[in-house]
């Protein structure tokens, strides 16, 4: 596809786009929250692209951990529309599909309405599908419904002329080093790889270099923890929240709700 220097990028979604488990480098300038994340890294890449084209660039990240498709369509999409972006990324659905009664076709239909609203403004929409859950034993049972949901993502993108960020097809995401110790969120390596793939999908050719800042060292692999520790620290608290119908992101605001210049933060 031909390259476009975007001027205002807004990221929508859940914890993956919020950036959980991608900590800033010790010597770097901390972002507005404790995490960086693939969308913030993509924003830094696009900022460089805009500078080369002589354009200003601003970025907002409205993603919040625990959010579902209804949250994105009902809350984040209207907020994004008010910000007037020319690029919006949407990555959501994982939290929905882990519910026992999840219907991937109905969920995709709900998401379709949000993508339609975004595309009606003329904004470019970068629509991500879901990761192949084979990388974690406890997520493998959801693989079938994830595949159905992803098939719908391609149809939504075709119908509304959105661009698909195909994370399912990236084999590197089956590597343990791409995932944090909780086995649910991307590690720093994973976030860097996803930012690079997103930039390539948008037509930026130097993404691998730009996804890692000059202050960063190669990210170490995530710490391997015993199964009993993983159950106690991650799995049981997550299951307890699900049973109580609460989310780790309840009451949390977006970390970057207003579009601002990226500068040197990432």
PDB file of C-alpha atoms in Angstrom:
ATOM      1  CA  UNK A   1       0.000   0.000   0.000  1.00  0.00           C
ATOM      2  CA  UNK A   2       1.129   3.602  -0.526  1.00  0.00           C
ATOM      3  CA  UNK A   3       2.488   5.412   2.496  1.00  0.00           C
ATOM      4  CA  UNK A   4       0.550   8.104   4.323  1.00  0.00           C
ATOM      5  CA  UNK A   5       2.078  10.400   6.933  1.00  0.00           C
ATOM      6  CA  UNK A   6      -0.610  10.479   9.607  1.00  0.00           C
ATOM      7  CA  UNK A   7      -1.084  13.530  11.818  1.00  0.00           C
ATOM      8  CA  UNK A   8      -3.295  12.263  14.671  1.00  0.00           C
ATOM      9  CA  UNK A   9      -3.423   8.665  15.887  1.00  0.00           C
ATOM     10  CA  UNK A  10      -5.861   7.330  18.505  1.00  0.00           C
ATOM     11  CA  UNK A  11      -5.501   3.801  19.918  1.00  0.00           C
ATOM     12  CA  UNK A  12      -8.533   1.875  21.223  1.00  0.00           C
ATOM     13  CA  UNK A  13      -8.727  -1.420  23.078  1.00  0.00           C
ATOM     14  CA  UNK A  14      -7.875  -3.256  26.274  1.00  0.00           C
ATOM     15  CA  UNK A  15      -4.755  -4.133  28.275  1.00  0.00           C
ATOM     16  CA  UNK A  16      -2.658  -5.141  25.255  1.00  0.00           C
ATOM     17  CA  UNK A  17      -3.040  -1.671  23.746  1.00  0.00           C
ATOM     18  CA  UNK A  18      -2.736   0.010  27.129  1.00  0.00           C
ATOM     19  CA  UNK A  19       0.709  -1.594  27.167  1.00  0.00           C
ATOM     20  CA  UNK A  20       0.697  -3.842  30.223  1.00  0.00           C
ATOM     21  CA  UNK A  21       4.030  -5.557  30.933  1.00  0.00           C
ATOM     22  CA  UNK A  22       6.070  -3.278  28.658  1.00  0.00           C
ATOM     23  CA  UNK A  23       8.024  -1.283  31.229  1.00  0.00           C
ATOM     24  CA  UNK A  24      10.017   1.807  30.202  1.00  0.00           C
ATOM     25  CA  UNK A  25      13.829   1.525  30.175  1.00  0.00           C
ATOM     26  CA  UNK A  26      15.530   2.587  33.437  1.00  0.00           C
ATOM     27  CA  UNK A  27      17.345   5.463  31.739  1.00  0.00           C
ATOM     28  CA  UNK A  28      14.467   6.528  29.545  1.00  0.00           C
ATOM     29  CA  UNK A  29      11.753   9.097  30.091  1.00  0.00           C
ATOM     30  CA  UNK A  30       8.730   7.420  31.666  1.00  0.00           C
ATOM     31  CA  UNK A  31       5.476   7.527  29.709  1.00  0.00           C
ATOM     32  CA  UNK A  32       2.269   8.882  31.179  1.00  0.00           C
ATOM     33  CA  UNK A  33       1.607   5.551  32.927  1.00  0.00           C
ATOM     34  CA  UNK A  34       3.906   2.809  34.142  1.00  0.00           C
ATOM     35  CA  UNK A  35       3.783   1.027  30.779  1.00  0.00           C
ATOM     36  CA  UNK A  36       4.731   1.814  27.199  1.00  0.00           C
ATOM     37  CA  UNK A  37       3.115  -0.737  24.876  1.00  0.00           C
ATOM     38  CA  UNK A  38       2.900  -1.460  21.166  1.00  0.00           C
ATOM     39  CA  UNK A  39       0.542   1.423  20.342  1.00  0.00           C
ATOM     40  CA  UNK A  40       2.816   3.982  22.024  1.00  0.00           C
ATOM     41  CA  UNK A  41       5.789   2.489  20.161  1.00  0.00           C
ATOM     42  CA  UNK A  42       3.829   2.658  16.920  1.00  0.00           C
ATOM     43  CA  UNK A  43       3.066   6.305  17.675  1.00  0.00           C
ATOM     44  CA  UNK A  44       6.792   6.986  18.003  1.00  0.00           C
ATOM     45  CA  UNK A  45       7.395   5.351  14.620  1.00  0.00           C
ATOM     46  CA  UNK A  46       4.609   7.375  12.991  1.00  0.00           C
ATOM     47  CA  UNK A  47       5.909  10.545  14.633  1.00  0.00           C
ATOM     48  CA  UNK A  48       9.238   9.992  12.898  1.00  0.00           C
ATOM     49  CA  UNK A  49       7.449   9.353   9.625  1.00  0.00           C
ATOM     50  CA  UNK A  50       5.459  12.573  10.013  1.00  0.00           C
ATOM     51  CA  UNK A  51       8.611  14.544  10.773  1.00  0.00           C
ATOM     52  CA  UNK A  52      10.220  13.267   7.579  1.00  0.00           C
ATOM     53  CA  UNK A  53       7.131  14.411   5.683  1.00  0.00           C
ATOM     54  CA  UNK A  54       7.152  17.803   7.416  1.00  0.00           C
ATOM     55  CA  UNK A  55       3.878  17.263   9.288  1.00  0.00           C
ATOM     56  CA  UNK A  56       2.979  17.591  12.984  1.00  0.00           C
ATOM     57  CA  UNK A  57       1.850  14.454  14.802  1.00  0.00           C
ATOM     58  CA  UNK A  58      -0.254  13.809  17.918  1.00  0.00           C
ATOM     59  CA  UNK A  59      -1.218  10.630  19.755  1.00  0.00           C
ATOM     60  CA  UNK A  60      -3.910   9.570  22.245  1.00  0.00           C
ATOM     61  CA  UNK A  61      -4.293   6.128  23.837  1.00  0.00           C
ATOM     62  CA  UNK A  62      -7.814   5.435  25.144  1.00  0.00           C
ATOM     63  CA  UNK A  63      -7.278   1.717  25.841  1.00  0.00           C
ATOM     64  CA  UNK A  64      -7.899   0.418  29.375  1.00  0.00           C
ATOM     65  CA  UNK A  65      -7.258  -3.048  30.784  1.00  0.00           C
ATOM     66  CA  UNK A  66     -10.283  -5.335  30.989  1.00  0.00           C
ATOM     67  CA  UNK A  67     -12.309  -3.528  28.367  1.00  0.00           C
ATOM     68  CA  UNK A  68     -14.586  -5.486  26.054  1.00  0.00           C
ATOM     69  CA  UNK A  69     -16.099  -4.881  22.642  1.00  0.00           C
ATOM     70  CA  UNK A  70     -19.150  -3.115  24.078  1.00  0.00           C
ATOM     71  CA  UNK A  71     -16.869  -0.744  26.030  1.00  0.00           C
ATOM     72  CA  UNK A  72     -14.908   0.102  22.909  1.00  0.00           C
ATOM     73  CA  UNK A  73     -17.977   0.626  20.715  1.00  0.00           C
ATOM     74  CA  UNK A  74     -20.070   2.495  23.292  1.00  0.00           C
ATOM     75  CA  UNK A  75     -17.384   4.575  25.013  1.00  0.00           C
ATOM     76  CA  UNK A  76     -14.025   4.615  23.259  1.00  0.00           C
ATOM     77  CA  UNK A  77     -15.279   5.026  19.690  1.00  0.00           C
ATOM     78  CA  UNK A  78     -17.381   8.148  20.490  1.00  0.00           C
ATOM     79  CA  UNK A  79     -14.440   9.608  22.411  1.00  0.00           C
ATOM     80  CA  UNK A  80     -12.153   8.908  19.462  1.00  0.00           C
ATOM     81  CA  UNK A  81     -14.581  10.530  17.029  1.00  0.00           C
ATOM     82  CA  UNK A  82     -14.522  13.717  19.105  1.00  0.00           C
ATOM     83  CA  UNK A  83     -10.729  13.816  18.829  1.00  0.00           C
ATOM     84  CA  UNK A  84     -10.771  13.900  15.025  1.00  0.00           C
ATOM     85  CA  UNK A  85      -8.027  11.360  14.223  1.00  0.00           C
ATOM     86  CA  UNK A  86      -6.877  10.368  10.759  1.00  0.00           C
ATOM     87  CA  UNK A  87      -5.702   6.972  12.097  1.00  0.00           C
ATOM     88  CA  UNK A  88      -7.423   4.732  14.667  1.00  0.00           C
ATOM     89  CA  UNK A  89      -6.228   1.322  15.803  1.00  0.00           C
ATOM     90  CA  UNK A  90      -8.718  -1.150  17.266  1.00  0.00           C
ATOM     91  CA  UNK A  91      -7.596  -4.300  19.076  1.00  0.00           C
ATOM     92  CA  UNK A  92     -10.241  -5.919  21.264  1.00  0.00           C
ATOM     93  CA  UNK A  93     -12.172  -9.149  21.764  1.00  0.00           C
ATOM     94  CA  UNK A  94      -9.970 -11.374  23.881  1.00  0.00           C
ATOM     95  CA  UNK A  95     -11.769 -10.562  27.123  1.00  0.00           C
ATOM     96  CA  UNK A  96     -15.134 -11.218  25.479  1.00  0.00           C
ATOM     97  CA  UNK A  97     -14.219 -14.598  24.037  1.00  0.00           C
ATOM     98  CA  UNK A  98     -13.093 -16.007  27.382  1.00  0.00           C
ATOM     99  CA  UNK A  99     -16.658 -15.821  28.666  1.00  0.00           C
ATOM    100  CA  UNK A 100     -18.367 -19.247  28.643  1.00  0.00           C
ATOM    101  CA  UNK A 101     -21.342 -18.092  26.564  1.00  0.00           C
ATOM    102  CA  UNK A 102     -19.377 -15.939  24.113  1.00  0.00           C
ATOM    103  CA  UNK A 103     -20.800 -15.853  20.578  1.00  0.00           C
ATOM    104  CA  UNK A 104     -17.985 -14.782  18.205  1.00  0.00           C
ATOM    105  CA  UNK A 105     -20.388 -13.912  15.395  1.00  0.00           C
ATOM    106  CA  UNK A 106     -22.532 -11.682  17.608  1.00  0.00           C
ATOM    107  CA  UNK A 107     -19.444 -10.033  19.069  1.00  0.00           C
ATOM    108  CA  UNK A 108     -18.091  -9.315  15.608  1.00  0.00           C
ATOM    109  CA  UNK A 109     -21.434  -7.826  14.582  1.00  0.00           C
ATOM    110  CA  UNK A 110     -21.231  -5.498  17.582  1.00  0.00           C
ATOM    111  CA  UNK A 111     -17.714  -4.453  16.632  1.00  0.00           C
ATOM    112  CA  UNK A 112     -18.810  -3.874  13.031  1.00  0.00           C
ATOM    113  CA  UNK A 113     -20.949  -0.918  14.074  1.00  0.00           C
ATOM    114  CA  UNK A 114     -18.008   0.782  15.727  1.00  0.00           C
ATOM    115  CA  UNK A 115     -15.745   0.298  12.727  1.00  0.00           C
ATOM    116  CA  UNK A 116     -18.469   1.649  10.480  1.00  0.00           C
ATOM    117  CA  UNK A 117     -18.689   4.829  12.582  1.00  0.00           C
ATOM    118  CA  UNK A 118     -14.921   5.343  12.505  1.00  0.00           C
ATOM    119  CA  UNK A 119     -14.644   4.797   8.760  1.00  0.00           C
ATOM    120  CA  UNK A 120     -17.539   7.173   8.103  1.00  0.00           C
ATOM    121  CA  UNK A 121     -15.250  10.040   9.159  1.00  0.00           C
ATOM    122  CA  UNK A 122     -12.666   9.089   6.552  1.00  0.00           C
ATOM    123  CA  UNK A 123     -10.143   7.983   9.178  1.00  0.00           C
ATOM    124  CA  UNK A 124      -7.881   5.043   8.375  1.00  0.00           C
ATOM    125  CA  UNK A 125      -8.752   2.128  10.685  1.00  0.00           C
ATOM    126  CA  UNK A 126      -6.098  -0.418  11.631  1.00  0.00           C
ATOM    127  CA  UNK A 127      -8.195  -3.354  12.831  1.00  0.00           C
ATOM    128  CA  UNK A 128      -6.328  -6.144  14.624  1.00  0.00           C
ATOM    129  CA  UNK A 129      -7.480  -9.711  14.767  1.00  0.00           C
ATOM    130  CA  UNK A 130      -6.754 -11.983  17.748  1.00  0.00           C
ATOM    131  CA  UNK A 131      -3.557 -13.848  18.592  1.00  0.00           C
ATOM    132  CA  UNK A 132      -3.534 -17.576  17.960  1.00  0.00           C
ATOM    133  CA  UNK A 133      -4.035 -18.870  21.541  1.00  0.00           C
ATOM    134  CA  UNK A 134      -1.892 -21.964  21.028  1.00  0.00           C
ATOM    135  CA  UNK A 135       0.928 -20.223  22.906  1.00  0.00           C
ATOM    136  CA  UNK A 136      -0.736 -20.894  26.307  1.00  0.00           C
ATOM    137  CA  UNK A 137      -2.226 -24.215  27.404  1.00  0.00           C
ATOM    138  CA  UNK A 138      -5.137 -22.625  29.276  1.00  0.00           C
ATOM    139  CA  UNK A 139      -6.177 -20.577  26.225  1.00  0.00           C
ATOM    140  CA  UNK A 140      -6.142 -23.394  23.667  1.00  0.00           C
ATOM    141  CA  UNK A 141      -9.820 -24.313  24.312  1.00  0.00           C
ATOM    142  CA  UNK A 142     -10.785 -20.888  22.964  1.00  0.00           C
ATOM    143  CA  UNK A 143      -8.954 -21.362  19.660  1.00  0.00           C
ATOM    144  CA  UNK A 144     -12.032 -22.332  17.663  1.00  0.00           C
ATOM    145  CA  UNK A 145     -14.109 -19.331  18.654  1.00  0.00           C
ATOM    146  CA  UNK A 146     -11.082 -17.054  18.159  1.00  0.00           C
ATOM    147  CA  UNK A 147     -10.727 -18.370  14.612  1.00  0.00           C
ATOM    148  CA  UNK A 148     -14.417 -17.667  13.892  1.00  0.00           C
ATOM    149  CA  UNK A 149     -14.054 -14.164  15.313  1.00  0.00           C
ATOM    150  CA  UNK A 150     -10.970 -13.561  13.178  1.00  0.00           C
ATOM    151  CA  UNK A 151     -12.791 -14.672  10.036  1.00  0.00           C
ATOM    152  CA  UNK A 152     -15.352 -11.989  10.823  1.00  0.00           C
ATOM    153  CA  UNK A 153     -12.585  -9.401  11.293  1.00  0.00           C
ATOM    154  CA  UNK A 154     -11.472  -9.912   7.695  1.00  0.00           C
ATOM    155  CA  UNK A 155     -15.068  -9.492   6.527  1.00  0.00           C
ATOM    156  CA  UNK A 156     -15.523  -6.310   8.559  1.00  0.00           C
ATOM    157  CA  UNK A 157     -12.317  -4.900   7.133  1.00  0.00           C
ATOM    158  CA  UNK A 158     -13.399  -5.741   3.588  1.00  0.00           C
ATOM    159  CA  UNK A 159     -16.847  -4.226   4.036  1.00  0.00           C
ATOM    160  CA  UNK A 160     -15.544  -0.959   5.526  1.00  0.00           C
ATOM    161  CA  UNK A 161     -12.160  -0.763   3.790  1.00  0.00           C
ATOM    162  CA  UNK A 162     -10.228  -1.043   7.036  1.00  0.00           C
ATOM    163  CA  UNK A 163      -6.673  -2.399   7.235  1.00  0.00           C
ATOM    164  CA  UNK A 164      -6.151  -5.699   9.058  1.00  0.00           C
ATOM    165  CA  UNK A 165      -3.252  -6.040  11.482  1.00  0.00           C
ATOM    166  CA  UNK A 166      -2.922  -9.815  11.207  1.00  0.00           C
ATOM    167  CA  UNK A 167      -1.421 -10.937  14.515  1.00  0.00           C
ATOM    168  CA  UNK A 168      -2.817 -14.473  14.183  1.00  0.00           C
ATOM    169  CA  UNK A 169      -0.503 -15.037  11.230  1.00  0.00           C
ATOM    170  CA  UNK A 170       2.708 -13.963  13.009  1.00  0.00           C
ATOM    171  CA  UNK A 171       4.396 -17.218  13.991  1.00  0.00           C
ATOM    172  CA  UNK A 172       6.856 -15.455  16.312  1.00  0.00           C
ATOM    173  CA  UNK A 173       4.009 -14.872  18.754  1.00  0.00           C
ATOM    174  CA  UNK A 174       4.053 -18.603  19.520  1.00  0.00           C
ATOM    175  CA  UNK A 175       7.456 -18.095  21.183  1.00  0.00           C
ATOM    176  CA  UNK A 176       7.381 -17.915  24.974  1.00  0.00           C
ATOM    177  CA  UNK A 177       9.701 -14.898  24.972  1.00  0.00           C
ATOM    178  CA  UNK A 178       6.955 -12.805  23.387  1.00  0.00           C
ATOM    179  CA  UNK A 179       4.732 -13.177  26.443  1.00  0.00           C
ATOM    180  CA  UNK A 180       5.024 -11.887  29.993  1.00  0.00           C
ATOM    181  CA  UNK A 181       5.099 -14.136  33.046  1.00  0.00           C
ATOM    182  CA  UNK A 182       1.304 -14.029  33.332  1.00  0.00           C
ATOM    183  CA  UNK A 183       1.087 -15.737  29.885  1.00  0.00           C
ATOM    184  CA  UNK A 184      -1.700 -13.354  28.860  1.00  0.00           C
ATOM    185  CA  UNK A 185       0.040 -10.050  28.118  1.00  0.00           C
ATOM    186  CA  UNK A 186       2.859  -9.349  25.709  1.00  0.00           C
ATOM    187  CA  UNK A 187       6.377  -8.987  27.029  1.00  0.00           C
ATOM    188  CA  UNK A 188       8.519  -6.020  26.012  1.00  0.00           C
ATOM    189  CA  UNK A 189       9.775  -8.151  23.113  1.00  0.00           C
ATOM    190  CA  UNK A 190       6.225  -8.880  22.068  1.00  0.00           C
ATOM    191  CA  UNK A 191       5.189  -5.229  22.178  1.00  0.00           C
ATOM    192  CA  UNK A 192       8.188  -4.230  20.054  1.00  0.00           C
ATOM    193  CA  UNK A 193       7.411  -6.940  17.497  1.00  0.00           C
ATOM    194  CA  UNK A 194       3.743  -5.954  17.324  1.00  0.00           C
ATOM    195  CA  UNK A 195       4.631  -2.272  16.861  1.00  0.00           C
ATOM    196  CA  UNK A 196       6.959  -3.208  14.015  1.00  0.00           C
ATOM    197  CA  UNK A 197       4.307  -5.344  12.310  1.00  0.00           C
ATOM    198  CA  UNK A 198       1.722  -2.588  12.719  1.00  0.00           C
ATOM    199  CA  UNK A 199       4.050  -0.049  11.151  1.00  0.00           C
ATOM    200  CA  UNK A 200       4.837  -2.387   8.254  1.00  0.00           C
ATOM    201  CA  UNK A 201       1.104  -2.923   7.737  1.00  0.00           C
ATOM    202  CA  UNK A 202       0.731   0.854   7.431  1.00  0.00           C
ATOM    203  CA  UNK A 203       3.594   0.989   4.933  1.00  0.00           C
ATOM    204  CA  UNK A 204       6.473   2.255   7.093  1.00  0.00           C
ATOM    205  CA  UNK A 205       9.636   0.421   5.981  1.00  0.00           C
ATOM    206  CA  UNK A 206      12.037   1.098   8.866  1.00  0.00           C
ATOM    207  CA  UNK A 207       9.836  -0.207  11.658  1.00  0.00           C
ATOM    208  CA  UNK A 208      12.236  -2.701  13.283  1.00  0.00           C
ATOM    209  CA  UNK A 209      14.729   0.024  14.105  1.00  0.00           C
ATOM    210  CA  UNK A 210      12.149   2.566  15.219  1.00  0.00           C
ATOM    211  CA  UNK A 211      10.208   0.205  17.495  1.00  0.00           C
ATOM    212  CA  UNK A 212      13.136   0.175  19.937  1.00  0.00           C
ATOM    213  CA  UNK A 213      14.421   3.481  21.241  1.00  0.00           C
ATOM    214  CA  UNK A 214      18.103   4.330  21.405  1.00  0.00           C
ATOM    215  CA  UNK A 215      18.062   4.184  25.224  1.00  0.00           C
ATOM    216  CA  UNK A 216      16.891   0.581  25.345  1.00  0.00           C
ATOM    217  CA  UNK A 217      18.880  -2.610  25.532  1.00  0.00           C
ATOM    218  CA  UNK A 218      17.558  -5.836  24.005  1.00  0.00           C
ATOM    219  CA  UNK A 219      14.684  -6.964  26.184  1.00  0.00           C
ATOM    220  CA  UNK A 220      15.473 -10.012  28.348  1.00  0.00           C
ATOM    221  CA  UNK A 221      13.105 -12.979  28.123  1.00  0.00           C
ATOM    222  CA  UNK A 222      10.335 -12.978  30.744  1.00  0.00           C
ATOM    223  CA  UNK A 223      10.984 -14.821  33.956  1.00  0.00           C
ATOM    224  CA  UNK A 224       9.711 -18.392  34.017  1.00  0.00           C
ATOM    225  CA  UNK A 225       7.663 -19.026  37.143  1.00  0.00           C
ATOM    226  CA  UNK A 226       6.408 -22.312  38.631  1.00  0.00           C
ATOM    227  CA  UNK A 227       2.857 -23.348  37.852  1.00  0.00           C
ATOM    228  CA  UNK A 228       1.767 -23.031  41.486  1.00  0.00           C
ATOM    229  CA  UNK A 229       3.080 -19.468  41.603  1.00  0.00           C
ATOM    230  CA  UNK A 230       1.348 -18.630  38.336  1.00  0.00           C
ATOM    231  CA  UNK A 231      -1.938 -19.989  39.679  1.00  0.00           C
ATOM    232  CA  UNK A 232      -1.646 -18.038  42.932  1.00  0.00           C
ATOM    233  CA  UNK A 233      -0.448 -14.742  41.472  1.00  0.00           C
ATOM    234  CA  UNK A 234      -2.351 -14.590  38.185  1.00  0.00           C
ATOM    235  CA  UNK A 235      -4.936 -17.281  37.468  1.00  0.00           C
ATOM    236  CA  UNK A 236      -6.873 -17.417  40.744  1.00  0.00           C
ATOM    237  CA  UNK A 237      -7.217 -13.613  41.126  1.00  0.00           C
ATOM    238  CA  UNK A 238      -8.343 -13.374  37.486  1.00  0.00           C
ATOM    239  CA  UNK A 239     -10.950 -16.119  37.987  1.00  0.00           C
ATOM    240  CA  UNK A 240     -12.164 -14.447  41.179  1.00  0.00           C
ATOM    241  CA  UNK A 241     -12.695 -11.161  39.362  1.00  0.00           C
ATOM    242  CA  UNK A 242     -14.598 -12.959  36.611  1.00  0.00           C
ATOM    243  CA  UNK A 243     -16.906 -14.628  39.132  1.00  0.00           C
ATOM    244  CA  UNK A 244     -17.592 -11.260  40.764  1.00  0.00           C
ATOM    245  CA  UNK A 245     -18.113  -9.645  37.344  1.00  0.00           C
ATOM    246  CA  UNK A 246     -15.457  -7.022  37.962  1.00  0.00           C
ATOM    247  CA  UNK A 247     -12.393  -6.018  35.972  1.00  0.00           C
ATOM    248  CA  UNK A 248      -8.892  -4.898  36.923  1.00  0.00           C
ATOM    249  CA  UNK A 249      -9.623  -1.762  34.904  1.00  0.00           C
ATOM    250  CA  UNK A 250     -12.860  -0.759  36.636  1.00  0.00           C
ATOM    251  CA  UNK A 251     -12.729   2.943  37.420  1.00  0.00           C
ATOM    252  CA  UNK A 252      -9.443   3.446  35.591  1.00  0.00           C
ATOM    253  CA  UNK A 253      -9.137   6.342  33.137  1.00  0.00           C
ATOM    254  CA  UNK A 254      -7.283   6.144  29.855  1.00  0.00           C
ATOM    255  CA  UNK A 255      -3.577   6.831  30.297  1.00  0.00           C
ATOM    256  CA  UNK A 256      -3.407   9.329  27.419  1.00  0.00           C
ATOM    257  CA  UNK A 257      -6.925  10.671  26.775  1.00  0.00           C
ATOM    258  CA  UNK A 258      -5.900  13.856  24.977  1.00  0.00           C
ATOM    259  CA  UNK A 259      -3.870  13.902  21.740  1.00  0.00           C
ATOM    260  CA  UNK A 260      -0.397  15.298  22.384  1.00  0.00           C
ATOM    261  CA  UNK A 261       2.899  15.397  20.529  1.00  0.00           C
ATOM    262  CA  UNK A 262       4.926  12.252  21.074  1.00  0.00           C
ATOM    263  CA  UNK A 263       8.235  14.042  21.540  1.00  0.00           C
ATOM    264  CA  UNK A 264      10.972  11.869  23.013  1.00  0.00           C
ATOM    265  CA  UNK A 265       8.866   9.940  25.509  1.00  0.00           C
ATOM    266  CA  UNK A 266       8.994   6.594  23.760  1.00  0.00           C
TER     267      UNK A 266
END
